Amino acid sequence: MTKYIFITGGVVSSLGKGILAASLGRLLVSRGYKVSIQKFDPYINVDPGTMSPFQHGEVFVCNDGAETDLDLGHYERFINTNLSQINNVTSGSVYQTVINKERKGEYLGATVQMIPHITGEIKSRLIQAAKKDSPDILIAEIGGTIGDIEGLPFIEAIRQFRSEIGRNNSMSIHVTLLPYLPTSGELKTKPSQHSVNVLRSYGIQPEMLVLRTQVPLGKNEREKLALFCSVDKNCVIECKDMDTIYEVPLYLEKQGITKEVLDILQLENKEPNLKDWEELIDSIKHPKREATIALVGKYTELNDAYISVVESLKHAGFKNSAKINIKWIASENITSDKEAEKILSDVDGIIVPGGFGIRGIEGKLKVIKYARENNIPYLGLCLGMQCAVIEFARNVAGLKDANSTEFDKNTEYKVVDLMEEQKNIAGYGATMRLGSYPCKILPNTKAYKAYNNELINERHRHRFEFNNEYKDILIEKGLVISGTSPDGLLAEIVEIPENDWFVACQFHPEFKSRPQNPHPLFLGFINAALNQK
Ligand code: GLN
């Protein structure tokens, strides 16, 4: 039978509940337990796919094509597993299911209500997630802050669920912030006490507190929190800010968090195997080299918008004992070749990640031109490949003003165009080409060298594609299509063989990179950038 850990947050948002869930997951996995993690997001969108990255950061894509919260990326990276649609539940998706059932008459004349119907559907999602992978432990993270109106149905569902599955089969962890007052040198516990009071008022007594804090927690604060919040002293866990998120599991482990969790769930505290993870942290903390990568995008004010790209760059760095510095560049600001040169003269590699819409496209094209002409390692991801094709068509193949029909419907040379299968789609939610598809790799290419495999699988999220009408002319001018769909009809990877590393792909390799197993394309790119140095 699966046991459940519920993680809620209080006092403020953005406390890193996702990293906590992922870290605890890692610690349990290191003891041989099978773990799955599920995120509950209280917003009404059916999934985050329709939200701007400015609202919600990156949209993470699973193998099955689910467009999910970015925390699923952390979960996959920390527990080294593949998750799916059932691992991300939103209020919107819950209401949608309930309303669809109501329309079909499945409630047999009942008045459909928050309790028991909405809460029932939430509980059913917990059970579905547990059924899917049969984990020993399912960690469920509830987005938002305790007290939010939107989150109430989830909290109520958890309260019911906990009493239904009985004692020792679940636990509640509440994550809060301890503000530090520098003038008096004090850490304040009162907001956390209030937050726990709110949680209790909904019928949930947490068994454990995790406190985000800038300075270490003293004995005094620990005792106060234990006393006022009715948790065991050993279950008052400190989580201070760390240099790298990957260190969080080890920091928590030192405080005995896993032992306490397993004790509460009445599971055996097996000997952990954290050697790999410790070696990883050691190499992260003692880099021998470094490289600077320009990340040229549209949502650069919010680093979370590219979180999987950033993590993938770091992973490839870890493998090389190299620290990767990121130079964030808003492509909008690059309006001339000169400017591109000025901004990029000190970087060792350039990456153009995915994106939507015309803003900043011309700047991206200038950056790619600079990379191509100056043999600066380049990695293009999705939109970054489409832009590489446009740049090559314009400046190498002489197709003047070539473009994607996403940016100019009437362009003469539609080198990137809407996919055939997309042409009759009207709606916006979950309608892109999504999820994992196979890709055939051409031998004797950079892509082949990186993957060392003829057939790979990668995750997609796009509507537009390389237009095969221009295949012959672009190939004749020197572009290599090094990856295609198995039927050869979709160009999935392009590269320029003269350059040390100029590879761009239609898919999103960043969703498959793991700290201990960096993605081959990121590795190839970072190797080239380090050589460049
Ligand atoms: N906007 C482009 C498309 O829809 C690229 C998408 C992306 O980069 N994820 O095809």
Coordinates of C-alpha atoms and ligand atoms in Angstrom, one line a residue:
M1 CA 0.0 0.0 0.0
T2 CA 1.2 3.5 -0.9
K3 CA 1.9 5.9 2.0
Y4 CA 1.4 9.6 1.4
I5 CA 3.3 12.8 2.4
F6 CA 1.4 16.1 2.0
I7 CA 3.5 19.2 1.6
T8 CA 1.8 22.6 2.2
G9 CA 3.3 26.0 2.5
G10 CA 2.6 29.0 4.7
V11 CA 3.6 32.7 5.4
V12 CA 4.7 33.4 1.8
S13 CA 4.9 31.7 -1.5
S14 CA 8.0 30.7 -3.4
L15 CA 9.5 28.9 -0.4
G16 CA 10.9 26.1 -2.5
K17 CA 8.3 23.5 -1.6
G18 CA 9.1 21.9 -5.0
I19 CA 12.7 21.5 -4.1
L20 CA 11.8 20.1 -0.7
A21 CA 9.4 17.5 -2.2
A22 CA 12.1 16.6 -4.8
S23 CA 14.8 16.4 -2.1
L24 CA 12.8 14.3 0.3
G25 CA 12.0 12.1 -2.7
R26 CA 15.7 11.7 -3.4
L27 CA 16.4 10.7 0.2
L28 CA 13.7 8.1 0.1
V29 CA 14.8 6.8 -3.2
S30 CA 18.4 6.5 -1.8
R31 CA 17.0 4.1 0.7
G32 CA 15.5 1.9 -2.0
Y33 CA 11.9 3.2 -1.7
K34 CA 9.9 3.7 -4.8
V35 CA 8.7 7.3 -4.9
S36 CA 6.3 9.3 -7.0
I37 CA 5.6 13.0 -6.6
Q38 CA 2.4 14.8 -7.5
K39 CA 1.7 18.6 -7.8
F40 CA -1.6 20.1 -7.0
D41 CA -2.0 23.6 -8.4
P42 CA -5.1 25.6 -7.3
Y43 CA -5.5 27.8 -10.3
I44 CA -8.4 27.4 -12.7
N45 CA -6.3 26.8 -15.9
V46 CA -6.7 23.2 -16.9
D47 CA -2.9 23.1 -17.3
P48 CA -0.2 25.8 -17.4
G49 CA 0.2 25.3 -21.2
T50 CA -1.9 28.4 -21.9
M51 CA -0.1 30.6 -19.4
S52 CA 2.6 33.1 -20.2
P53 CA 6.0 32.2 -18.8
F54 CA 5.9 35.5 -17.0
Q55 CA 3.0 34.2 -15.0
H56 CA 4.2 30.8 -14.1
G57 CA 7.7 30.2 -15.4
E58 CA 8.5 27.4 -17.7
V59 CA 5.9 24.9 -18.9
F60 CA 7.5 21.5 -18.4
V61 CA 6.6 18.7 -20.8
C62 CA 6.5 15.0 -19.8
N63 CA 7.0 12.0 -22.1
D64 CA 3.2 11.6 -22.5
G65 CA 2.9 15.2 -23.7
A66 CA 1.5 16.6 -20.5
E67 CA 2.2 20.3 -20.1
T68 CA 2.9 20.8 -16.5
D69 CA 4.2 23.0 -13.7
L70 CA 8.0 23.5 -13.6
D71 CA 8.2 21.6 -10.3
L72 CA 7.7 18.4 -12.2
G73 CA 11.1 19.1 -13.8
H74 CA 12.6 19.3 -10.3
Y75 CA 10.9 16.1 -9.4
E76 CA 12.1 14.2 -12.5
R77 CA 15.7 15.5 -12.0
F78 CA 15.9 14.7 -8.3
I79 CA 14.3 11.3 -8.2
N80 CA 15.4 10.4 -11.7
T81 CA 12.1 9.2 -13.1
N82 CA 9.6 10.0 -15.8
L83 CA 6.3 11.5 -14.6
S84 CA 3.1 12.0 -16.5
Q85 CA -0.2 13.9 -16.7
I86 CA -1.5 12.4 -13.5
N87 CA 1.4 13.9 -11.6
N88 CA 0.1 17.5 -12.2
V89 CA -3.5 18.3 -11.0
T90 CA -5.0 21.7 -11.3
S91 CA -8.3 23.0 -10.0
G92 CA -9.3 23.6 -13.7
S93 CA -8.7 19.9 -14.5
V94 CA -10.7 18.8 -11.5
Y95 CA -13.6 21.1 -12.3
Q96 CA -13.5 20.0 -15.9
T97 CA -13.8 16.3 -15.0
V98 CA -16.6 17.0 -12.5
I99 CA -18.6 19.2 -14.9
N100 CA -18.2 16.7 -17.8
K101 CA -19.5 14.0 -15.6
E102 CA -22.4 16.1 -14.5
R103 CA -23.3 16.8 -18.2
K104 CA -23.2 13.1 -18.9
G105 CA -25.7 12.5 -16.0
E106 CA -23.2 10.5 -14.1
Y107 CA -24.2 12.0 -10.7
L108 CA -27.7 10.5 -11.1
G109 CA -29.7 13.6 -10.2
A110 CA -27.5 14.7 -7.3
T111 CA -26.7 18.4 -6.6
V112 CA -23.1 18.6 -7.5
Q113 CA -21.1 20.3 -4.7
M114 CA -17.6 21.2 -3.5
I115 CA -18.0 18.4 -0.9
P116 CA -18.2 15.6 -1.8
H117 CA -17.8 15.9 -5.6
I118 CA -14.9 18.2 -6.1
T119 CA -13.0 16.8 -3.0
G120 CA -13.9 13.3 -4.3
E121 CA -12.3 14.0 -7.6
I122 CA -9.2 15.4 -5.9
K123 CA -8.9 12.2 -3.8
S124 CA -9.4 10.1 -6.9
R125 CA -6.4 11.8 -8.5
L126 CA -4.3 10.8 -5.5
I127 CA -5.4 7.3 -5.9
Q128 CA -4.8 7.3 -9.7
A129 CA -1.3 8.6 -9.2
A130 CA -0.6 5.8 -6.6
K131 CA -2.2 3.2 -8.9
K132 CA -0.1 4.3 -11.9
D133 CA 3.4 3.6 -10.6
S134 CA 2.5 1.8 -7.4
P135 CA 5.1 3.8 -5.4
D136 CA 5.8 3.0 -1.8
I137 CA 5.5 6.6 -1.0
L138 CA 3.6 9.4 -2.9
I139 CA 4.6 12.9 -2.1
A140 CA 1.9 15.4 -2.9
E141 CA 2.8 19.1 -3.0
I142 CA 0.0 21.6 -2.8
G143 CA 0.8 24.9 -4.6
G144 CA 0.1 28.3 -3.1
T145 CA 0.0 29.4 0.5
I146 CA -2.2 28.1 3.3
G147 CA -5.3 30.3 3.7
D148 CA -5.7 31.0 0.0
I149 CA -9.3 30.6 -1.0
E150 CA -8.4 28.6 -4.1
G151 CA -6.5 26.0 -2.2
L152 CA -9.3 25.1 0.3
P153 CA -10.8 22.2 -1.7
F154 CA -7.4 20.5 -1.8
I155 CA -6.8 21.0 1.9
E156 CA -10.2 19.6 2.7
A157 CA -9.7 16.7 0.4
I158 CA -6.4 15.9 2.1
R159 CA -8.1 16.1 5.5
Q160 CA -10.7 13.6 4.5
F161 CA -8.2 11.4 2.7
R162 CA -5.9 11.2 5.7
S163 CA -8.7 10.1 8.1
E164 CA -9.9 7.6 5.5
I165 CA -6.5 5.8 5.0
G166 CA -5.8 5.7 8.7
R167 CA -3.0 6.5 11.1
N168 CA 0.6 6.1 10.0
N169 CA -0.3 6.0 6.4
S170 CA 0.2 9.6 5.7
M171 CA 1.9 12.7 7.1
S172 CA 1.7 16.4 6.7
I173 CA 4.8 18.6 6.3
H174 CA 4.3 22.4 6.5
V175 CA 6.9 24.6 5.0
T176 CA 7.2 28.2 6.3
L177 CA 9.5 31.2 6.4
L178 CA 11.3 32.4 9.5
P179 CA 11.9 36.1 9.0
Y180 CA 15.2 37.4 10.4
L181 CA 15.4 40.8 12.0
P182 CA 19.0 42.0 11.6
T183 CA 18.6 44.9 14.1
S184 CA 17.8 42.6 17.0
G185 CA 19.5 39.6 15.5
E186 CA 16.4 37.5 15.9
L187 CA 14.6 34.9 13.9
K188 CA 10.8 35.3 14.3
T189 CA 8.6 32.3 14.8
K190 CA 5.2 34.0 15.1
P191 CA 4.3 34.0 11.4
S192 CA 4.9 30.2 11.3
Q193 CA 2.8 29.7 14.4
H194 CA 0.0 31.6 12.8
S195 CA 0.4 29.6 9.6
V196 CA 0.2 26.3 11.5
N197 CA -2.9 27.6 13.3
V198 CA -4.6 28.2 9.9
L199 CA -3.7 24.7 8.8
R200 CA -5.1 23.2 12.0
S201 CA -8.3 25.2 11.6
Y202 CA -8.9 23.2 8.4
G203 CA -8.4 20.0 10.4
I204 CA -4.8 19.2 9.6
Q205 CA -2.2 19.0 12.3
P206 CA 1.2 18.8 10.6
E207 CA 3.7 16.2 11.9
M208 CA 6.7 18.2 10.7
L209 CA 7.8 21.7 10.0
V210 CA 10.4 22.8 7.5
L211 CA 11.6 26.3 8.1
R212 CA 13.2 28.4 5.4
T213 CA 15.7 30.7 7.0
Q214 CA 18.7 32.8 6.2
V215 CA 20.5 32.0 9.4
P216 CA 20.7 28.8 11.4
L217 CA 17.9 27.9 13.7
G218 CA 18.8 28.2 17.5
K219 CA 17.7 25.8 20.2
N220 CA 15.3 28.4 21.5
E221 CA 13.4 28.8 18.3
R222 CA 13.3 25.1 17.7
E223 CA 11.7 24.5 21.1
K224 CA 9.3 27.4 20.7
L225 CA 8.1 26.0 17.3
A226 CA 7.8 22.5 18.7
L227 CA 5.8 23.7 21.7
F228 CA 3.4 26.1 19.9
C229 CA 2.9 24.0 16.8
S230 CA 2.7 20.6 18.6
V231 CA 5.4 18.9 16.6
D232 CA 8.2 16.8 17.9
K233 CA 11.5 18.7 18.4
N234 CA 13.2 16.4 15.9
C235 CA 10.6 17.2 13.4
V236 CA 11.5 20.9 13.3
I237 CA 13.7 20.9 10.3
E238 CA 15.8 23.9 9.2
C239 CA 16.3 24.6 5.5
K240 CA 18.7 27.5 5.0
D241 CA 19.5 28.9 1.6
M242 CA 22.1 26.7 -0.2
D243 CA 24.6 27.5 -3.0
T244 CA 23.1 24.8 -5.2
I245 CA 19.6 23.2 -5.0
Y246 CA 21.2 19.8 -5.4
E247 CA 22.8 20.2 -1.9
V248 CA 19.4 20.4 -0.2
P249 CA 18.9 16.6 0.1
L250 CA 22.2 16.3 2.0
Y251 CA 21.5 19.2 4.2
L252 CA 18.1 17.8 5.2
E253 CA 19.6 14.3 5.6
K254 CA 22.1 15.6 8.2
Q255 CA 19.2 16.8 10.3
G256 CA 17.6 13.3 10.2
I257 CA 14.5 14.3 8.2
T258 CA 14.3 10.9 6.5
K259 CA 14.5 8.9 9.7
E260 CA 11.6 11.0 11.2
V261 CA 9.5 10.7 8.1
L262 CA 10.0 6.9 8.0
D263 CA 9.3 6.7 11.7
I264 CA 6.0 8.5 11.3
L265 CA 5.0 6.4 8.3
Q266 CA 6.1 3.3 10.2
L267 CA 8.5 2.2 7.4
E268 CA 11.9 0.8 7.9
N269 CA 14.8 3.3 8.0
K270 CA 17.1 1.4 5.6
E271 CA 20.7 2.4 5.1
P272 CA 20.8 5.2 2.5
N273 CA 23.1 5.1 -0.5
L274 CA 24.0 8.7 -1.1
K275 CA 27.5 8.2 -2.3
D276 CA 26.8 9.2 -5.9
W277 CA 24.9 12.3 -4.8
E278 CA 27.7 13.3 -2.5
E279 CA 30.2 13.0 -5.3
L280 CA 28.0 15.1 -7.5
I281 CA 27.9 17.9 -4.8
D282 CA 31.6 17.6 -4.4
S283 CA 32.2 18.2 -8.1
I284 CA 29.6 21.0 -8.2
K285 CA 31.4 22.8 -5.3
H286 CA 34.9 22.4 -6.6
P287 CA 34.8 23.3 -10.3
K288 CA 38.1 23.2 -12.2
R289 CA 37.0 25.2 -15.2
E290 CA 34.3 27.6 -16.2
A291 CA 32.5 28.8 -19.3
T292 CA 30.1 31.6 -20.0
I293 CA 27.0 30.8 -22.1
A294 CA 24.8 33.5 -23.6
L295 CA 21.1 32.6 -23.1
V296 CA 19.3 34.7 -25.6
G297 CA 15.6 34.8 -25.1
K298 CA 12.4 36.8 -24.6
Y299 CA 11.6 36.1 -21.0
T300 CA 15.0 36.8 -19.6
E301 CA 13.7 38.9 -16.7
L302 CA 12.3 35.8 -15.1
N303 CA 14.9 33.1 -14.9
D304 CA 12.3 30.5 -14.1
A305 CA 11.0 30.8 -17.6
Y306 CA 14.1 28.8 -18.8
I307 CA 14.7 26.7 -15.7
S308 CA 15.2 23.3 -17.4
V309 CA 17.6 24.9 -19.9
V310 CA 19.6 26.4 -17.1
E311 CA 19.7 23.2 -15.2
S312 CA 20.7 21.2 -18.3
L313 CA 23.6 23.6 -18.9
K314 CA 24.7 23.1 -15.3
H315 CA 24.4 19.3 -15.6
A316 CA 26.7 19.3 -18.6
G317 CA 29.1 21.5 -16.6
F318 CA 29.0 19.1 -13.6
K319 CA 30.2 16.3 -15.8
N320 CA 33.2 18.4 -16.9
S321 CA 33.9 19.8 -13.4
A322 CA 33.0 23.1 -14.9
K323 CA 31.0 26.0 -13.6
I324 CA 28.7 27.4 -16.2
N325 CA 28.0 31.2 -16.0
I326 CA 24.9 32.4 -17.8
K327 CA 24.8 35.7 -19.5
W328 CA 21.2 36.6 -19.9
I329 CA 20.5 38.5 -23.0
A330 CA 17.1 40.0 -24.0
S331 CA 17.0 39.5 -27.8
E332 CA 14.8 42.5 -28.2
N333 CA 17.8 44.7 -27.3
I334 CA 19.9 43.4 -30.1
T335 CA 19.1 45.6 -33.1
S336 CA 22.3 45.4 -35.2
D337 CA 25.2 43.0 -36.0
K338 CA 27.5 45.4 -34.2
E339 CA 25.5 45.2 -31.1
A340 CA 25.4 41.4 -31.3
E341 CA 29.2 41.4 -31.6
K342 CA 29.6 43.8 -28.6
I343 CA 27.4 41.8 -26.4
L344 CA 28.7 38.3 -27.4
S345 CA 32.4 39.0 -27.6
D346 CA 33.1 37.5 -24.2
V347 CA 30.9 34.4 -24.3
D348 CA 32.0 30.8 -25.0
G349 CA 28.7 29.5 -26.3
I350 CA 25.3 30.7 -27.4
I351 CA 21.9 29.2 -26.7
V352 CA 18.6 30.2 -28.1
P353 CA 15.8 28.4 -26.3
G354 CA 12.2 27.9 -27.2
G355 CA 9.6 30.6 -27.4
F356 CA 6.5 32.0 -29.1
G357 CA 5.6 35.1 -31.0
I358 CA 7.5 37.7 -33.0
R359 CA 9.0 39.9 -30.3
G360 CA 12.8 39.7 -30.2
I361 CA 13.0 37.4 -33.3
E362 CA 15.2 39.7 -35.4
G363 CA 17.7 40.0 -32.4
K364 CA 17.9 36.2 -32.2
L365 CA 18.7 36.0 -35.9
K366 CA 21.5 38.5 -35.4
V367 CA 22.9 36.5 -32.6
I368 CA 22.7 33.2 -34.6
K369 CA 24.5 34.9 -37.5
Y370 CA 27.3 36.0 -35.2
A371 CA 27.6 32.4 -33.8
R372 CA 27.6 30.9 -37.3
E373 CA 30.1 33.3 -38.8
N374 CA 32.5 33.3 -35.8
N375 CA 32.3 29.6 -35.1
I376 CA 31.0 30.2 -31.6
P377 CA 29.3 27.0 -30.3
Y378 CA 25.6 27.2 -30.8
L379 CA 22.7 25.2 -29.5
G380 CA 19.2 26.0 -30.7
L381 CA 16.1 24.6 -29.0
C382 CA 12.8 24.4 -30.8
L383 CA 12.3 28.1 -31.7
G384 CA 16.2 28.3 -31.6
M385 CA 16.2 25.7 -34.4
Q386 CA 13.6 27.5 -36.4
C387 CA 15.5 30.7 -36.1
A388 CA 18.7 29.0 -37.2
V389 CA 17.0 27.7 -40.3
I390 CA 15.6 31.2 -41.1
E391 CA 19.1 32.8 -40.6
F392 CA 20.7 30.2 -42.8
A393 CA 18.1 30.6 -45.5
R394 CA 18.5 34.4 -45.5
N395 CA 22.2 34.8 -45.1
V396 CA 23.7 31.7 -46.7
A397 CA 21.1 30.5 -49.2
G398 CA 20.2 34.0 -50.2
L399 CA 16.4 33.6 -49.7
K400 CA 15.8 37.3 -48.9
D401 CA 13.5 37.9 -45.9
A402 CA 12.9 34.2 -45.5
N403 CA 10.8 33.6 -42.4
S404 CA 8.4 31.5 -40.3
T405 CA 4.8 32.0 -41.0
E406 CA 4.4 32.4 -37.3
F407 CA 6.1 35.8 -37.7
D408 CA 5.1 36.8 -41.2
K409 CA 2.2 35.0 -42.8
N410 CA 2.9 36.5 -46.2
T411 CA 6.7 35.9 -46.4
E412 CA 7.9 34.8 -49.9
Y413 CA 10.1 32.1 -48.5
K414 CA 8.2 30.1 -45.8
V415 CA 11.1 28.1 -44.6
V416 CA 9.3 27.4 -41.3
D417 CA 5.6 26.8 -41.6
L418 CA 2.6 25.5 -39.6
M419 CA 2.6 21.7 -39.4
E420 CA 0.1 20.0 -41.6
E421 CA -1.6 18.4 -38.6
Q422 CA -2.0 21.8 -37.0
K423 CA -3.8 23.5 -39.8
N424 CA -7.3 22.5 -38.8
I425 CA -6.8 23.0 -35.0
A426 CA -8.8 25.9 -33.6
G427 CA -8.3 25.7 -29.8
Y428 CA -5.2 26.6 -27.8
G429 CA -5.1 24.1 -24.8
A430 CA -2.9 21.1 -25.3
T431 CA -3.2 21.2 -29.0
M432 CA 0.5 21.5 -30.0
R433 CA 2.6 18.6 -31.2
L434 CA 3.4 17.4 -27.6
G435 CA 5.4 14.8 -25.9
S436 CA 7.9 12.1 -26.9
Y437 CA 8.5 11.2 -30.5
P438 CA 11.2 9.0 -32.0
C439 CA 13.9 10.6 -34.2
K440 CA 16.3 8.9 -36.6
I441 CA 19.9 10.2 -36.5
L442 CA 22.1 10.5 -39.5
P443 CA 25.5 8.8 -39.1
N444 CA 28.7 10.9 -39.3
T445 CA 27.1 14.0 -37.8
K446 CA 27.6 15.9 -34.6
A447 CA 24.3 14.7 -33.4
Y448 CA 25.3 11.1 -34.0
K449 CA 28.6 11.6 -32.2
A450 CA 26.7 13.1 -29.3
Y451 CA 24.0 10.4 -29.0
N452 CA 26.0 7.5 -30.3
N453 CA 22.7 6.0 -31.3
E454 CA 20.6 5.8 -34.5
L455 CA 17.2 6.1 -32.9
I456 CA 16.4 8.4 -30.0
N457 CA 13.3 9.8 -28.3
E458 CA 12.8 13.4 -27.4
R459 CA 10.0 15.6 -26.1
H460 CA 8.3 18.2 -28.2
R461 CA 6.1 21.3 -27.9
H462 CA 5.5 23.2 -31.1
R463 CA 3.1 24.1 -33.9
F464 CA 5.5 25.0 -36.6
E465 CA 8.1 23.0 -38.5
F466 CA 10.9 23.1 -41.0
N467 CA 9.3 23.3 -44.5
N468 CA 10.6 20.5 -46.7
E469 CA 10.0 22.6 -49.8
Y470 CA 13.3 24.3 -49.0
K471 CA 15.1 21.1 -47.9
D472 CA 17.1 20.7 -51.2
I473 CA 18.3 24.2 -51.5
L474 CA 19.3 24.5 -47.9
I475 CA 21.1 21.1 -48.0
E476 CA 22.8 22.2 -51.2
K477 CA 24.1 25.3 -49.4
G478 CA 25.6 23.2 -46.6
L479 CA 22.9 22.7 -44.0
V480 CA 22.8 19.1 -42.7
I481 CA 19.6 17.6 -41.5
S482 CA 21.0 15.2 -39.0
G483 CA 17.8 14.1 -37.3
T484 CA 14.4 13.3 -38.8
S485 CA 11.2 11.5 -37.8
P486 CA 11.6 7.8 -38.7
D487 CA 9.5 8.3 -41.9
G488 CA 12.0 11.1 -42.9
L489 CA 9.3 13.7 -43.2
L490 CA 10.0 16.0 -40.2
A491 CA 13.4 17.7 -39.8
E492 CA 14.2 17.3 -36.1
I493 CA 17.9 18.3 -35.9
V494 CA 19.9 20.6 -38.2
E495 CA 23.6 21.3 -38.0
I496 CA 26.4 23.1 -39.8
P497 CA 29.3 20.7 -40.3
E498 CA 32.1 23.4 -40.8
N499 CA 31.5 24.8 -37.3
D500 CA 32.9 23.2 -34.2
W501 CA 29.4 22.9 -32.8
F502 CA 26.3 24.4 -34.4
V503 CA 23.4 22.1 -33.7
A504 CA 19.8 22.9 -33.4
C505 CA 16.8 20.7 -32.6
Q506 CA 13.1 21.0 -33.0
F507 CA 12.5 19.2 -29.7
H508 CA 13.4 20.1 -26.1
P509 CA 16.3 18.1 -24.9
E510 CA 16.3 20.2 -21.7
F511 CA 13.4 18.2 -20.4
K512 CA 15.4 15.0 -20.3
S513 CA 18.7 16.1 -18.7
R514 CA 19.4 14.8 -15.3
P515 CA 22.1 16.1 -12.9
Q516 CA 23.9 12.7 -13.0
N517 CA 23.1 12.0 -16.6
P518 CA 23.4 15.2 -18.7
H519 CA 21.8 15.3 -22.0
P520 CA 24.1 14.4 -24.9
L521 CA 23.4 17.6 -26.9
F522 CA 24.0 19.8 -23.9
L523 CA 27.2 17.8 -23.2
G524 CA 28.4 18.2 -26.8
F525 CA 27.6 21.9 -26.7
I526 CA 29.4 22.5 -23.3
N527 CA 32.4 20.5 -24.4
A528 CA 32.7 22.7 -27.5
A529 CA 32.3 25.8 -25.3
L530 CA 35.0 24.6 -22.9
N531 CA 37.3 23.9 -25.9
Q532 CA 36.5 27.3 -27.3
K533 CA 37.9 28.8 -24.1
Ligands
GLN1 N1 6.7 29.0 -31.6 C1 7.3 27.8 -32.2 C2 6.3 26.8 -32.6 O1 5.2 26.8 -32.1 C3 8.4 27.3 -31.3 C4 7.8 26.6 -30.1 C5 8.8 26.4 -29.0 O2 9.9 26.9 -29.1 N2 8.5 25.6 -28.0 O3 6.6 25.9 -33.4

